mmCIF file of C-alpha atoms in Angstrom:
data_model
loop_
_atom_site.group_PDB
_atom_site.id
_atom_site.type_symbol
_atom_site.label_atom_id
_atom_site.label_comp_id
_atom_site.label_asym_id
_atom_site.label_seq_id
_atom_site.Cartn_x
_atom_site.Cartn_y
_atom_site.Cartn_z
ATOM 1 C CA ALA A 1 6.842 12.991 -8.901
ATOM 2 C CA GLN A 2 3.873 12.667 -7.561
ATOM 3 C CA SER A 3 1.647 13.071 -4.264
ATOM 4 C CA VAL A 4 -1.354 12.236 -2.927
ATOM 5 C CA THR A 5 -3.567 14.575 0.023
ATOM 6 C CA GLN A 6 -6.178 12.447 1.731
ATOM 7 C CA LEU A 7 -8.143 14.930 3.531
ATOM 8 C CA ASP A 8 -9.714 13.910 6.652
ATOM 9 C CA SER A 9 -7.549 11.236 8.521
ATOM 10 C CA GLN A 10 -11.562 10.073 9.749
ATOM 11 C CA VAL A 11 -14.069 9.856 9.071
ATOM 12 C CA PRO A 12 -17.174 8.325 11.582
ATOM 13 C CA VAL A 13 -19.822 7.533 10.623
ATOM 14 C CA PHE A 14 -24.027 5.428 11.200
ATOM 15 C CA GLU A 15 -24.688 2.558 9.873
ATOM 16 C CA GLU A 16 -27.114 2.929 6.384
ATOM 17 C CA ALA A 17 -25.661 6.674 6.638
ATOM 18 C CA PRO A 18 -23.723 7.522 3.161
ATOM 19 C CA VAL A 19 -19.770 7.584 3.085
ATOM 20 C CA GLU A 20 -17.243 9.890 1.108
ATOM 21 C CA LEU A 21 -13.572 10.048 1.355
ATOM 22 C CA ARG A 22 -12.298 12.887 -1.002
ATOM 23 C CA CYS A 23 -9.038 11.818 -2.556
ATOM 24 C CA ASN A 24 -6.902 14.327 -4.930
ATOM 25 C CA TYR A 25 -3.718 14.133 -6.168
ATOM 26 C CA SER A 26 -1.326 15.833 -7.788
ATOM 27 C CA SER A 27 1.360 14.324 -10.710
ATOM 28 C CA SER A 28 3.044 15.453 -14.527
ATOM 29 C CA VAL A 29 2.008 12.506 -15.667
ATOM 30 C CA SER A 30 -0.590 10.145 -16.188
ATOM 31 C CA VAL A 31 -0.887 7.948 -13.407
ATOM 32 C CA TYR A 32 -3.645 4.843 -12.696
ATOM 33 C CA LEU A 33 -5.222 4.944 -9.296
ATOM 34 C CA PHE A 34 -6.425 3.147 -6.261
ATOM 35 C CA TRP A 35 -8.457 2.874 -3.465
ATOM 36 C CA TYR A 36 -7.167 -0.483 -0.662
ATOM 37 C CA VAL A 37 -8.725 -1.423 2.303
ATOM 38 C CA GLN A 38 -7.507 -2.239 5.774
ATOM 39 C CA TYR A 39 -9.651 -4.223 7.781
ATOM 40 C CA PRO A 40 -8.306 -4.366 11.413
ATOM 41 C CA ASN A 41 -5.666 -6.862 11.546
ATOM 42 C CA GLN A 42 -5.593 -7.812 8.544
ATOM 43 C CA GLY A 43 -3.306 -6.830 5.140
ATOM 44 C CA LEU A 44 -3.861 -4.538 2.521
ATOM 45 C CA GLN A 45 -6.786 -5.194 -0.419
ATOM 46 C CA LEU A 46 -7.508 -4.127 -3.641
ATOM 47 C CA LEU A 47 -10.653 -2.314 -2.928
ATOM 48 C CA LEU A 48 -10.871 -0.539 -6.885
ATOM 49 C CA LYS A 49 -9.017 1.318 -9.919
ATOM 50 C CA TYR A 50 -9.139 3.317 -12.702
ATOM 51 C CA LEU A 51 -6.982 2.364 -15.285
ATOM 52 C CA SER A 52 -9.036 3.309 -18.535
ATOM 53 C CA GLY A 53 -11.847 4.068 -19.105
ATOM 54 C CA SER A 54 -15.148 4.893 -17.629
ATOM 55 C CA THR A 55 -14.665 7.261 -15.042
ATOM 56 C CA LEU A 56 -16.728 5.586 -12.461
ATOM 57 C CA VAL A 57 -15.774 2.179 -11.287
ATOM 58 C CA LYS A 58 -17.444 -0.061 -8.581
ATOM 59 C CA SER A 59 -17.107 -2.512 -5.919
ATOM 60 C CA ILE A 60 -18.201 -6.052 -5.589
ATOM 61 C CA ASN A 61 -19.657 -4.270 -2.344
ATOM 62 C CA GLY A 62 -21.598 -1.804 -3.263
ATOM 63 C CA PHE A 63 -18.358 1.201 -3.303
ATOM 64 C CA GLU A 64 -18.034 3.334 -5.650
ATOM 65 C CA ALA A 65 -15.267 6.322 -6.807
ATOM 66 C CA GLU A 66 -14.804 8.675 -10.147
ATOM 67 C CA PHE A 67 -11.791 9.766 -11.482
ATOM 68 C CA ASN A 68 -12.028 13.213 -12.539
ATOM 69 C CA LYS A 69 -9.213 14.638 -14.386
ATOM 70 C CA SER A 70 -9.718 18.303 -14.532
ATOM 71 C CA GLN A 71 -10.160 17.909 -10.495
ATOM 72 C CA THR A 72 -7.138 15.660 -10.043
ATOM 73 C CA SER A 73 -9.645 13.360 -7.622
ATOM 74 C CA PHE A 74 -10.681 10.087 -6.921
ATOM 75 C CA HIS A 75 -13.286 9.989 -4.321
ATOM 76 C CA LEU A 76 -14.831 7.362 -2.760
ATOM 77 C CA ARG A 77 -17.863 6.991 -1.898
ATOM 78 C CA LYS A 78 -20.485 4.367 -0.293
ATOM 79 C CA PRO A 79 -24.812 5.388 -0.505
ATOM 80 C CA SER A 80 -25.607 3.317 2.622
ATOM 81 C CA VAL A 81 -22.390 1.587 5.398
ATOM 82 C CA HIS A 82 -22.779 -1.545 7.808
ATOM 83 C CA ILE A 83 -20.938 -1.962 10.610
ATOM 84 C CA SER A 84 -18.042 -4.383 8.656
ATOM 85 C CA ASP A 85 -16.726 -1.717 6.788
ATOM 86 C CA THR A 86 -14.687 -0.382 9.230
ATOM 87 C CA ALA A 87 -11.133 0.268 8.144
ATOM 88 C CA GLU A 88 -8.426 2.113 6.911
ATOM 89 C CA TYR A 89 -8.842 2.919 3.385
ATOM 90 C CA PHE A 90 -5.844 4.182 1.197
ATOM 91 C CA CYS A 91 -5.820 5.440 -2.076
ATOM 92 C CA ALA A 92 -3.167 5.282 -4.395
ATOM 93 C CA VAL A 93 -1.490 6.461 -7.795
ATOM 94 C CA ARG A 94 0.666 4.318 -9.727
ATOM 95 C CA PRO A 95 2.069 6.718 -12.760
ATOM 96 C CA ASP A 96 2.732 4.692 -16.308
ATOM 97 C CA SER A 97 6.184 4.002 -16.249
ATOM 98 C CA TRP A 98 6.347 2.350 -12.876
ATOM 99 C CA GLY A 99 5.297 -0.530 -10.560
ATOM 100 C CA LYS A 100 5.563 1.418 -7.524
ATOM 101 C CA LEU A 101 2.432 2.800 -6.187
ATOM 102 C CA GLN A 102 2.690 6.143 -4.056
ATOM 103 C CA PHE A 103 -0.251 5.747 -0.969
ATOM 104 C CA GLY A 104 -1.998 8.726 0.736
ATOM 105 C CA ALA A 105 -2.074 8.488 4.063
ATOM 106 C CA GLY A 106 -4.906 6.868 5.098
ATOM 107 C CA THR A 107 -8.827 7.554 6.554
ATOM 108 C CA GLN A 108 -9.923 5.903 8.839
ATOM 109 C CA VAL A 109 -13.700 4.872 9.125
ATOM 110 C CA VAL A 110 -15.715 3.911 11.677
ATOM 111 C CA VAL A 111 -19.168 2.685 11.407
ATOM 112 C CA THR A 112 -21.335 2.764 14.902
ATOM 113 C CA PRO A 113 -24.442 1.219 14.733
ATOM 114 C CA GLY B 1 -3.936 -20.479 -3.515
ATOM 115 C CA ALA B 2 -1.843 -19.088 -1.151
ATOM 116 C CA GLY B 3 -1.183 -15.144 -0.692
ATOM 117 C CA VAL B 4 2.092 -13.545 -0.135
ATOM 118 C CA SER B 5 3.757 -15.350 3.135
ATOM 119 C CA GLN B 6 5.795 -12.783 5.724
ATOM 120 C CA THR B 7 8.124 -13.717 8.173
ATOM 121 C CA PRO B 8 8.700 -13.207 10.947
ATOM 122 C CA SER B 9 5.228 -11.724 11.368
ATOM 123 C CA ASN B 10 6.212 -9.573 14.665
ATOM 124 C CA LYS B 11 10.189 -8.298 14.765
ATOM 125 C CA VAL B 12 11.942 -7.211 18.476
ATOM 126 C CA THR B 13 15.128 -6.194 17.737
ATOM 127 C CA GLU B 14 17.488 -3.304 19.808
ATOM 128 C CA LYS B 15 19.431 -0.971 18.702
ATOM 129 C CA GLY B 16 22.142 -1.732 16.659
ATOM 130 C CA LYS B 17 21.508 -5.192 15.555
ATOM 131 C CA TYR B 18 20.744 -6.364 12.590
ATOM 132 C CA VAL B 19 17.343 -8.267 11.635
ATOM 133 C CA GLU B 20 16.773 -9.707 8.666
ATOM 134 C CA LEU B 21 12.640 -9.897 7.026
ATOM 135 C CA ARG B 22 11.728 -12.392 4.732
ATOM 136 C CA CYS B 23 8.895 -12.025 1.948
ATOM 137 C CA ASP B 24 7.312 -15.254 0.033
ATOM 138 C CA PRO B 25 5.483 -13.533 -3.712
ATOM 139 C CA ILE B 26 2.376 -15.395 -5.088
ATOM 140 C CA SER B 27 3.931 -18.027 -6.779
ATOM 141 C CA GLY B 28 5.201 -17.165 -10.563
ATOM 142 C CA HIS B 29 4.737 -13.370 -10.099
ATOM 143 C CA THR B 30 7.863 -11.598 -11.874
ATOM 144 C CA ALA B 31 6.999 -8.400 -9.951
ATOM 145 C CA LEU B 32 8.091 -7.608 -6.121
ATOM 146 C CA TYR B 33 7.931 -5.188 -4.076
ATOM 147 C CA TRP B 34 8.989 -4.007 -0.503
ATOM 148 C CA TYR B 35 7.470 -0.955 1.285
ATOM 149 C CA ARG B 36 6.729 0.403 4.644
ATOM 150 C CA GLN B 37 4.027 2.162 7.204
ATOM 151 C CA SER B 38 4.491 3.952 9.767
ATOM 152 C CA LEU B 39 2.212 4.875 12.565
ATOM 153 C CA GLY B 40 -0.626 7.428 10.877
ATOM 154 C CA GLN B 41 1.251 6.873 7.038
ATOM 155 C CA GLY B 42 0.050 5.111 4.297
ATOM 156 C CA PRO B 43 2.384 2.867 3.150
ATOM 157 C CA GLU B 44 6.322 4.153 1.387
ATOM 158 C CA PHE B 45 8.160 2.185 -0.987
ATOM 159 C CA LEU B 46 11.206 1.006 -1.126
ATOM 160 C CA ILE B 47 12.575 -1.074 -3.683
ATOM 161 C CA TYR B 48 10.898 -3.128 -6.789
ATOM 162 C CA PHE B 49 11.680 -5.813 -7.753
ATOM 163 C CA GLN B 50 11.851 -7.032 -11.537
ATOM 164 C CA GLY B 51 12.945 -10.893 -11.354
ATOM 165 C CA THR B 52 16.593 -10.940 -9.625
ATOM 166 C CA GLY B 53 17.469 -7.764 -10.695
ATOM 167 C CA ALA B 54 15.785 -4.078 -8.550
ATOM 168 C CA ALA B 55 14.105 -2.318 -11.241
ATOM 169 C CA ASP B 56 14.251 0.843 -8.919
ATOM 170 C CA ASP B 57 15.672 1.134 -5.481
ATOM 171 C CA SER B 58 15.306 4.666 -5.241
ATOM 172 C CA GLY B 59 12.969 4.662 -1.953
ATOM 173 C CA LEU B 60 15.739 2.645 0.265
ATOM 174 C CA PRO B 61 16.235 5.389 3.076
ATOM 175 C CA ASN B 62 19.825 4.500 2.900
ATOM 176 C CA ASP B 63 22.934 2.169 2.548
ATOM 177 C CA ARG B 64 21.266 0.579 6.335
ATOM 178 C CA PHE B 65 19.271 -0.906 4.016
ATOM 179 C CA PHE B 66 19.058 -3.213 1.965
ATOM 180 C CA ALA B 67 17.205 -6.596 -0.121
ATOM 181 C CA VAL B 68 17.943 -9.345 -2.018
ATOM 182 C CA ARG B 69 15.830 -11.827 -4.945
ATOM 183 C CA PRO B 70 18.514 -14.248 -5.895
ATOM 184 C CA GLU B 71 16.249 -16.656 -7.209
ATOM 185 C CA GLY B 72 13.791 -14.637 -8.860
ATOM 186 C CA SER B 73 11.158 -14.969 -5.842
ATOM 187 C CA VAL B 74 11.703 -15.219 -2.208
ATOM 188 C CA SER B 75 12.946 -11.936 -1.196
ATOM 189 C CA THR B 76 15.177 -10.628 1.632
ATOM 190 C CA LEU B 77 15.381 -7.781 3.445
ATOM 191 C CA LYS B 78 18.130 -6.380 5.303
ATOM 192 C CA ILE B 79 19.031 -3.747 7.573
ATOM 193 C CA GLN B 80 21.607 -2.701 9.840
ATOM 194 C CA ARG B 81 22.487 -1.146 12.873
ATOM 195 C CA THR B 82 19.079 -0.455 13.138
ATOM 196 C CA GLU B 83 17.202 2.612 14.895
ATOM 197 C CA ARG B 84 14.234 3.608 16.040
ATOM 198 C CA GLY B 85 12.988 5.326 13.151
ATOM 199 C CA ASP B 86 13.498 1.807 11.097
ATOM 200 C CA SER B 87 10.213 0.673 14.119
ATOM 201 C CA ALA B 88 7.876 0.216 11.204
ATOM 202 C CA VAL B 89 5.547 -2.352 9.544
ATOM 203 C CA TYR B 90 7.057 -3.469 6.631
ATOM 204 C CA LEU B 91 4.924 -4.414 3.650
ATOM 205 C CA CYS B 92 5.761 -6.818 0.248
ATOM 206 C CA ALA B 93 3.149 -6.984 -2.281
ATOM 207 C CA SER B 94 3.732 -9.119 -5.437
ATOM 208 C CA SER B 95 2.454 -8.420 -9.101
ATOM 209 C CA PRO B 96 2.218 -10.822 -12.033
ATOM 210 C CA THR B 97 4.671 -8.113 -13.603
ATOM 211 C CA GLY B 98 5.453 -5.005 -13.116
ATOM 212 C CA THR B 99 2.971 -3.092 -15.984
ATOM 213 C CA ARG B 100 0.894 -0.469 -14.774
ATOM 214 C CA ASP B 101 -1.942 -2.446 -14.842
ATOM 215 C CA ASN B 102 -1.009 -5.044 -12.932
ATOM 216 C CA GLU B 103 -2.845 -5.963 -9.166
ATOM 217 C CA GLN B 104 -0.054 -5.880 -6.553
ATOM 218 C CA PHE B 105 -0.884 -8.514 -3.341
ATOM 219 C CA PHE B 106 0.054 -7.255 0.053
ATOM 220 C CA GLY B 107 1.102 -9.562 2.043
ATOM 221 C CA PRO B 108 0.293 -9.457 5.703
ATOM 222 C CA GLY B 109 3.200 -7.340 7.120
ATOM 223 C CA THR B 110 6.450 -7.626 9.858
ATOM 224 C CA ARG B 111 5.760 -5.476 12.806
ATOM 225 C CA LEU B 112 9.784 -4.408 13.564
ATOM 226 C CA THR B 113 10.477 -2.171 16.873
ATOM 227 C CA VAL B 114 13.550 -1.075 17.360
ATOM 228 C CA LEU B 115 14.311 -0.438 21.265
#
């Protein structure tokens, strides 16, 4: 079985400041890792994913996440946030042999001027 | 192209009633997933279809919940004898296949409220 822990339920941040959202997972098998974003009144969208290869993955809008196998973490970072980054962010894992995603509880990011 | 659509967007029902929630996946996607998102929580897996068959229904909470996908496209999630605890947003997702590296595309969800 797998579990996903997002350590912060809410992260307030000022515009143009950096942000880090923490995600730790536990699993008895190797997993694929994902970050999804849910903007207000919208559906879940894939932000970025780690499947294999380079442990640092990046999105088109400036987010990046690094897979750390020894620490079983997949933290999400952005060096400078915009107001439009206000959203809820979900970390998820997908085991090798199954199609389902297991999500963390989510981190609400609120960006203020 | 059209994304995943779900109907209705909102459903209010009374305790004990029967409800059906519909999901239209992206055309050609063989894998379809149902998740449930309760307030303040991340989505929780309910059931996964590969084609017409349920490949994994381990997330269905009890026998009041049932889902079908008779022609391998549209899926219906059915809840009998609804309870207040069933109130949540029900999400549907589809992917081209069920293999692990296929992205799941989510619909906007159906918000179910059981009074």
